[in-house]
Coordinates of C-alpha atoms in Angstrom, one line a residue:
M214 CA 88.0 2.1 24.8
S215 CA 88.1 -0.9 27.3
D216 CA 84.6 -0.6 28.6
D217 CA 81.1 -1.0 26.8
K218 CA 79.9 2.6 27.1
R219 CA 79.4 4.6 24.0
Y220 CA 79.9 8.2 23.7
D221 CA 76.9 10.5 23.4
E222 CA 77.2 13.2 21.1
W223 CA 74.6 15.4 22.5
T224 CA 75.4 15.1 26.2
Q225 CA 79.0 15.0 25.6
G226 CA 79.2 12.2 27.8
P227 CA 78.4 8.3 28.1
E228 CA 75.1 7.2 26.9
V229 CA 72.6 6.3 29.5
P230 CA 70.2 3.6 28.4
P231 CA 66.5 4.2 28.5
G232 CA 65.0 4.0 32.0
Q233 CA 68.5 3.5 33.8
R234 CA 68.6 5.7 36.5
H235 CA 71.7 7.8 37.5
R236 CA 74.0 6.0 39.9
A237 CA 75.7 7.3 42.9
G238 CA 78.8 8.1 41.3
D239 CA 77.1 10.6 39.0
P240 CA 77.4 14.2 39.1
P241 CA 75.2 15.6 42.4
G242 CA 71.7 16.9 41.1
E243 CA 72.2 16.2 37.6
G244 CA 70.0 13.2 37.4
R245 CA 67.2 14.9 39.4
D246 CA 67.3 18.1 37.2
E247 CA 66.8 16.0 34.2
D248 CA 63.7 13.9 35.6
A249 CA 62.1 17.5 36.7
D250 CA 62.5 18.9 33.4
T251 CA 61.0 15.6 31.7
L252 CA 57.7 15.9 34.1
R253 CA 57.4 19.3 33.4
E254 CA 57.8 18.6 29.6
R255 CA 55.0 15.8 29.8
Q256 CA 52.8 18.3 32.0
R257 CA 53.0 21.0 29.4
L258 CA 52.2 18.5 26.5
Q259 CA 49.3 17.0 28.3
Q260 CA 47.8 20.8 28.9
L261 CA 48.3 21.4 25.4
Q262 CA 46.5 18.3 24.3
M263 CA 43.6 19.3 26.9
M264 CA 43.4 22.5 25.4
D265 CA 43.6 21.3 21.8
R266 CA 40.6 18.9 22.7
W267 CA 38.6 21.5 24.3
M268 CA 38.9 24.1 21.5
T269 CA 37.9 21.4 19.1
G270 CA 35.0 20.6 21.2
V271 CA 34.1 24.2 21.3
L272 CA 34.5 24.7 17.4
T273 CA 32.3 21.7 16.8
E274 CA 29.4 22.9 18.9
Q275 CA 29.8 26.3 17.4
R276 CA 29.4 24.8 14.1
R277 CA 26.7 22.6 15.1
S278 CA 24.8 25.6 16.5
R279 CA 25.6 27.6 13.2
R280 CA 23.8 24.8 11.4
W281 CA 20.9 24.6 13.3
K282 CA 20.5 28.4 13.0
L283 CA 20.6 28.3 9.3
F284 CA 18.4 25.4 9.1
F285 CA 15.4 27.1 11.2
R286 CA 16.2 30.6 9.3
L287 CA 15.9 28.9 5.6
F288 CA 12.9 26.8 7.2
F289 CA 11.1 29.9 8.1
A290 CA 12.3 31.9 5.0
A291 CA 10.8 28.8 2.8
L292 CA 7.6 29.0 5.0
I293 CA 7.0 32.9 4.6
L294 CA 8.0 32.4 0.8
A295 CA 5.3 29.7 0.2
S296 CA 2.7 31.7 2.0
L297 CA 3.3 34.8 0.0
S298 CA 3.7 32.5 -3.3
L299 CA 0.1 31.3 -2.3
T300 CA -1.2 34.5 -1.8
V301 CA -0.3 36.1 -4.5
Y302 CA -1.4 32.9 -6.8
G303 CA -4.6 33.0 -5.3
L304 CA -5.2 36.9 -5.8
F305 CA -3.9 37.0 -9.4
F306 CA -3.4 33.7 -11.0
V307 CA -6.4 31.8 -10.2
A308 CA -9.0 32.5 -13.1
D309 CA -12.4 33.0 -11.9
K310 CA -15.4 31.3 -13.6
P311 CA -17.2 33.4 -15.8
A312 CA -20.3 34.6 -13.7
P313 CA -23.5 33.5 -15.4
T314 CA -25.7 36.0 -17.1
G315 CA -29.3 36.7 -16.2
P316 CA -31.0 34.6 -13.3
H317 CA -29.0 31.8 -11.7
L318 CA -28.9 30.0 -8.4
G319 CA -26.8 31.8 -5.6
V320 CA -24.8 28.8 -4.0
V321 CA -23.1 29.1 -0.3
R322 CA -21.1 25.9 0.9
V323 CA -21.3 24.9 4.3
E324 CA -18.1 22.6 4.5
G325 CA -16.5 20.8 7.3
V326 CA -16.9 21.5 11.0
I327 CA -19.3 24.3 12.3
D328 CA -16.9 26.3 14.3
A329 CA -16.3 29.8 15.0
Q330 CA -12.7 29.6 14.0
G331 CA -13.4 27.3 11.0
E332 CA -14.3 27.8 7.5
A333 CA -17.8 26.8 8.2
S334 CA -18.2 29.6 10.7
A335 CA -21.6 31.6 11.1
E336 CA -20.0 34.9 10.2
R337 CA -18.7 33.2 6.8
I338 CA -21.9 31.4 6.0
I339 CA -24.3 34.4 6.7
E340 CA -22.1 36.9 4.7
G341 CA -22.5 34.7 1.8
V342 CA -26.1 34.0 2.3
R343 CA -26.5 38.0 2.5
R344 CA -24.5 38.8 -0.8
A345 CA -26.7 36.3 -2.6
W346 CA -29.9 37.8 -1.2
K347 CA -29.2 41.3 -2.2
D348 CA -28.2 40.1 -5.8
S349 CA -31.2 40.8 -8.1
A350 CA -29.9 38.1 -10.2
V351 CA -29.9 35.2 -7.8
S352 CA -33.5 33.6 -8.2
A353 CA -32.9 31.3 -5.2
I354 CA -30.2 30.5 -2.6
V355 CA -28.9 27.2 -2.4
L356 CA -26.8 26.0 0.9
E357 CA -24.4 23.3 -0.5
I358 CA -23.9 21.3 3.0
N359 CA -21.2 18.9 3.5
S360 CA -20.7 18.7 7.2
P361 CA -20.9 16.7 10.1
G362 CA -22.2 19.3 12.5
G363 CA -20.5 21.4 15.1
S364 CA -21.1 24.1 17.5
P365 CA -24.5 24.8 18.7
V366 CA -24.3 28.6 19.0
Q367 CA -23.0 28.9 15.4
S368 CA -25.5 26.7 13.9
Q369 CA -28.1 28.5 15.7
R370 CA -26.9 31.9 14.6
V371 CA -27.1 30.7 10.7
Y372 CA -30.4 29.0 11.5
A373 CA -31.8 32.5 13.1
E374 CA -30.6 34.4 9.9
L375 CA -32.1 32.0 7.4
R376 CA -35.5 32.1 9.0
R377 CA -35.4 36.1 9.2
L378 CA -34.8 36.3 5.5
Q379 CA -37.4 33.5 4.8
Q380 CA -39.9 35.8 6.3
Q381 CA -39.2 38.6 4.0
G382 CA -40.3 36.1 1.3
A383 CA -38.1 38.1 -1.5
K384 CA -36.5 34.5 -2.6
P385 CA -36.7 30.8 -1.6
I386 CA -33.7 29.3 0.0
Y387 CA -32.9 25.8 -0.4
A388 CA -30.3 23.4 1.3
V389 CA -28.7 20.2 -0.8
I390 CA -27.1 17.6 1.5
E391 CA -24.0 16.3 -0.3
D392 CA -22.2 13.4 1.5
I393 CA -23.4 14.1 5.2
G394 CA -25.8 16.6 6.6
A395 CA -25.7 15.8 10.3
S396 CA -26.5 17.3 13.6
G397 CA -25.5 21.1 13.6
A398 CA -25.6 20.9 9.4
Y399 CA -29.0 19.4 9.7
Y400 CA -29.9 22.2 11.9
I401 CA -28.9 24.8 9.5
A402 CA -30.7 22.9 6.8
A403 CA -34.2 22.9 8.7
A404 CA -34.4 26.6 8.2
A405 CA -34.5 26.4 4.4
S406 CA -37.9 26.2 2.6
D407 CA -37.0 22.8 1.2
I408 CA -34.3 20.4 1.8
Y409 CA -32.7 17.8 -0.8
S410 CA -30.1 15.0 -0.7
A411 CA -28.7 12.2 -2.5
P412 CA -30.1 8.9 -2.0
A413 CA -26.7 7.6 -0.3
S414 CA -26.6 10.9 1.9
L415 CA -26.2 10.8 5.7
V416 CA -28.9 12.7 7.2
G417 CA -30.1 13.7 10.8
S418 CA -28.4 13.0 13.9
I419 CA -30.5 15.2 15.8
G420 CA -29.0 15.4 19.1
V421 CA -26.5 16.7 21.5
I422 CA -23.1 15.4 22.5
H423 CA -20.4 16.2 25.4
A424 CA -17.5 13.7 25.3
G425 CA -14.6 13.5 28.0
F426 CA -12.6 11.0 30.0
G427 CA -12.5 10.2 34.1
L428 CA -8.9 10.0 34.5
Q429 CA -9.1 10.3 38.4
E430 CA -8.3 6.4 39.1
A431 CA -5.6 6.7 36.6
I432 CA -3.7 9.4 38.3
D433 CA -4.4 8.0 41.8
K434 CA -2.5 4.9 40.6
L435 CA 0.4 7.0 39.4
G436 CA 0.6 8.8 42.3
V437 CA -0.1 12.1 40.9
E438 CA -1.8 15.0 43.0
R439 CA -4.3 17.2 41.1
R440 CA -4.2 20.9 42.4
V441 CA -7.4 22.9 41.2
F442 CA -8.1 25.8 43.1
T443 CA -11.6 27.2 42.5
A444 CA -14.1 29.6 44.1
G445 CA -17.6 27.5 43.9
E446 CA -17.9 24.0 44.4
N447 CA -19.2 23.0 41.1
K448 CA -16.6 25.2 39.1
A449 CA -14.3 22.2 38.0
F450 CA -17.0 19.5 37.8
L451 CA -16.2 18.6 34.2
D452 CA -12.4 18.8 34.8
P453 CA -11.3 14.9 33.7
F454 CA -9.3 14.6 36.8
S455 CA -11.7 15.2 39.2
R456 CA -14.7 12.9 40.4
I457 CA -18.1 13.8 39.1
E458 CA -20.8 13.7 42.1
P459 CA -24.2 12.5 41.2
A460 CA -25.9 15.8 41.4
Q461 CA -23.2 17.1 38.9
R462 CA -24.0 14.2 36.5
R463 CA -27.8 14.9 36.9
F464 CA -27.2 18.7 36.4
W465 CA -25.4 18.3 33.4
Q466 CA -27.4 15.9 31.8
Q467 CA -30.2 18.7 32.3
V468 CA -28.2 21.0 30.3
L469 CA -27.8 18.5 27.6
E470 CA -31.5 17.9 27.4
T471 CA -32.2 21.7 27.5
T472 CA -29.9 22.2 24.5
H473 CA -31.7 19.0 22.7
Q474 CA -34.9 20.5 23.3
Q475 CA -34.0 23.7 21.4
F476 CA -32.8 21.6 18.5
I477 CA -36.0 19.6 18.1
E478 CA -38.0 22.8 18.5
D479 CA -36.3 24.5 15.8
V480 CA -36.3 21.5 13.6
K481 CA -40.1 21.2 14.1
A482 CA -40.5 24.9 13.4
G483 CA -38.5 24.6 10.1
R484 CA -39.8 21.4 8.9
G485 CA -43.5 21.4 10.2
E486 CA -45.9 18.8 9.3
R487 CA -43.7 17.1 7.0
L488 CA -41.9 15.5 9.8
A489 CA -42.9 11.8 10.2
D490 CA -44.6 10.7 13.5
D491 CA -41.6 8.6 14.6
P492 CA -40.0 8.8 17.7
R493 CA -36.5 7.8 16.5
L494 CA -36.4 11.1 14.6
F495 CA -34.9 12.9 17.5
S496 CA -32.7 10.0 18.8
G497 CA -29.7 11.3 17.2
L498 CA -30.0 8.4 14.8
I499 CA -28.5 8.9 11.3
W500 CA -30.2 7.8 7.9
T501 CA -29.4 7.5 4.3
G502 CA -31.4 10.3 2.0
E503 CA -33.7 7.9 0.8
Q504 CA -34.6 6.8 4.4
A505 CA -34.7 10.4 5.4
E506 CA -37.2 11.4 2.7
R507 CA -39.7 8.7 3.8
L508 CA -39.2 10.3 7.5
G509 CA -39.7 13.9 6.0
L510 CA -36.3 15.0 6.9
V511 CA -35.8 16.0 3.0
D512 CA -38.1 16.7 0.5
G513 CA -36.8 15.0 -2.5
L514 CA -33.5 13.4 -3.9
K515 CA -31.9 16.0 -5.9
S516 CA -28.4 17.6 -6.5
V517 CA -27.7 21.5 -7.1
D518 CA -27.5 20.7 -10.6
D519 CA -30.9 19.3 -10.6
L520 CA -32.4 22.2 -9.1
S521 CA -30.8 24.4 -11.6
R522 CA -32.0 22.4 -14.6
E523 CA -35.6 22.1 -13.2
R524 CA -35.4 26.2 -12.7
F525 CA -33.5 27.1 -15.8
G526 CA -33.3 24.0 -18.3
E527 CA -29.5 24.4 -17.6
V528 CA -26.8 24.5 -14.9
R529 CA -26.8 28.3 -14.1
V530 CA -24.9 28.6 -10.5
E531 CA -23.0 31.1 -8.8
D532 CA -20.6 30.7 -5.7
Y533 CA -21.1 33.3 -3.2
T534 CA -19.2 31.6 -0.4
P535 CA -16.9 34.1 0.7
G536 CA -13.1 33.1 -0.1
L537 CA -10.3 32.5 2.2
D538 CA -7.0 33.7 0.8
P539 CA -4.4 30.8 1.1
F540 CA -2.4 32.6 4.0
E541 CA -5.5 32.7 6.1
R542 CA -6.2 29.2 5.2
L543 CA -2.3 28.1 6.1
T544 CA -2.5 29.9 9.3
R545 CA -5.9 28.3 10.4
Q546 CA -4.8 25.3 9.6
F547 CA -1.5 25.7 11.5
G548 CA -3.3 27.0 14.5
R549 CA -5.6 23.8 14.7
V550 CA -2.5 21.7 14.2
A551 CA -0.6 23.4 17.3
A552 CA -3.9 23.4 19.4
Q553 CA -4.1 19.7 19.1
W554 CA -0.1 19.1 19.7
L555 CA -0.5 21.2 22.9
G556 CA -3.6 19.5 24.0
L557 CA -5.5 22.8 23.8
P558 CA -9.5 22.8 23.3
S559 CA -10.2 23.7 19.7
T560 CA -13.8 25.1 20.6
A561 CA -15.2 27.4 23.1
S562 CA -18.1 25.2 24.1
P563 CA -17.8 21.5 25.1
I564 CA -21.3 20.6 23.9
R565 CA -21.5 19.7 20.6
Y566 CA -24.3 19.4 17.8
Q567 CA -21.7 16.8 15.9
L568 CA -21.1 13.2 15.0
P569 CA -18.7 11.7 17.4

């Protein structure tokens, strides 16, 4: 062949270099048909690629969703299994200490913040005291206190029950303060016939507290509008995002002082003339056990073991504090943590007999 054109076996004709358009001498319509077929083929390939990417994304999202569902199922299953295991362990495998034979001291523990929803609730403390009171082998009841205080109502309930039992005169009730017996915890101790502590214990804090924040100026600077709808002009005076008027402040101070006076009167009724004539006693100050003894807040520096040896010549005590099963303890702790995360109040009363 004289020209430079090569023969294409697939098209049965001369080979067209890539990118070269058909010339005017080519058969009419042939180039345009091939261009249209190529365009359609490209569009089809692009659609397939898009479909492939979309299906890959859907499958990836489904796999991720299944992983999270599996994680949460395993997490809750592990939580339930752990709770059941703790319950079974507490019920069947925790060995109880052998109860002392003969006369002994009945101990009821007051530990942690005094609160209706906590371990140191009035219901739980009173139940333990009544159990020890009814047991004829208990020669004396000992409240073993290690608490910074808490709810005024819960403290008053325990105080009133202890005073009621004391009036029956069947057996003495003592209070022994461990690390701390402050505010509402001391309110409870004041109902005992005698109070003892360690030399370094923290005792006292006879006062009332309400703490909050005033955030009105902060939301004003942020341009936030606070919308509170009330019936009663003073209904929202404790709202931290609202301004408190001077008359409202004076009223609330009267509420605190009235509650404080209830505290003072009950401490005086329980301690009587043993209290020193010191104006600082009811100022909210807290003292060591050694200082508290000089002020008449405690009667001596003793522990539970010291009391037992003094009465029986040996340690003979039995714990009458109602037990909390592990599952209940776990759910209470979880509820308190959840309330803190959500910013919910952990107590019904804003007034506290408690250290800040």
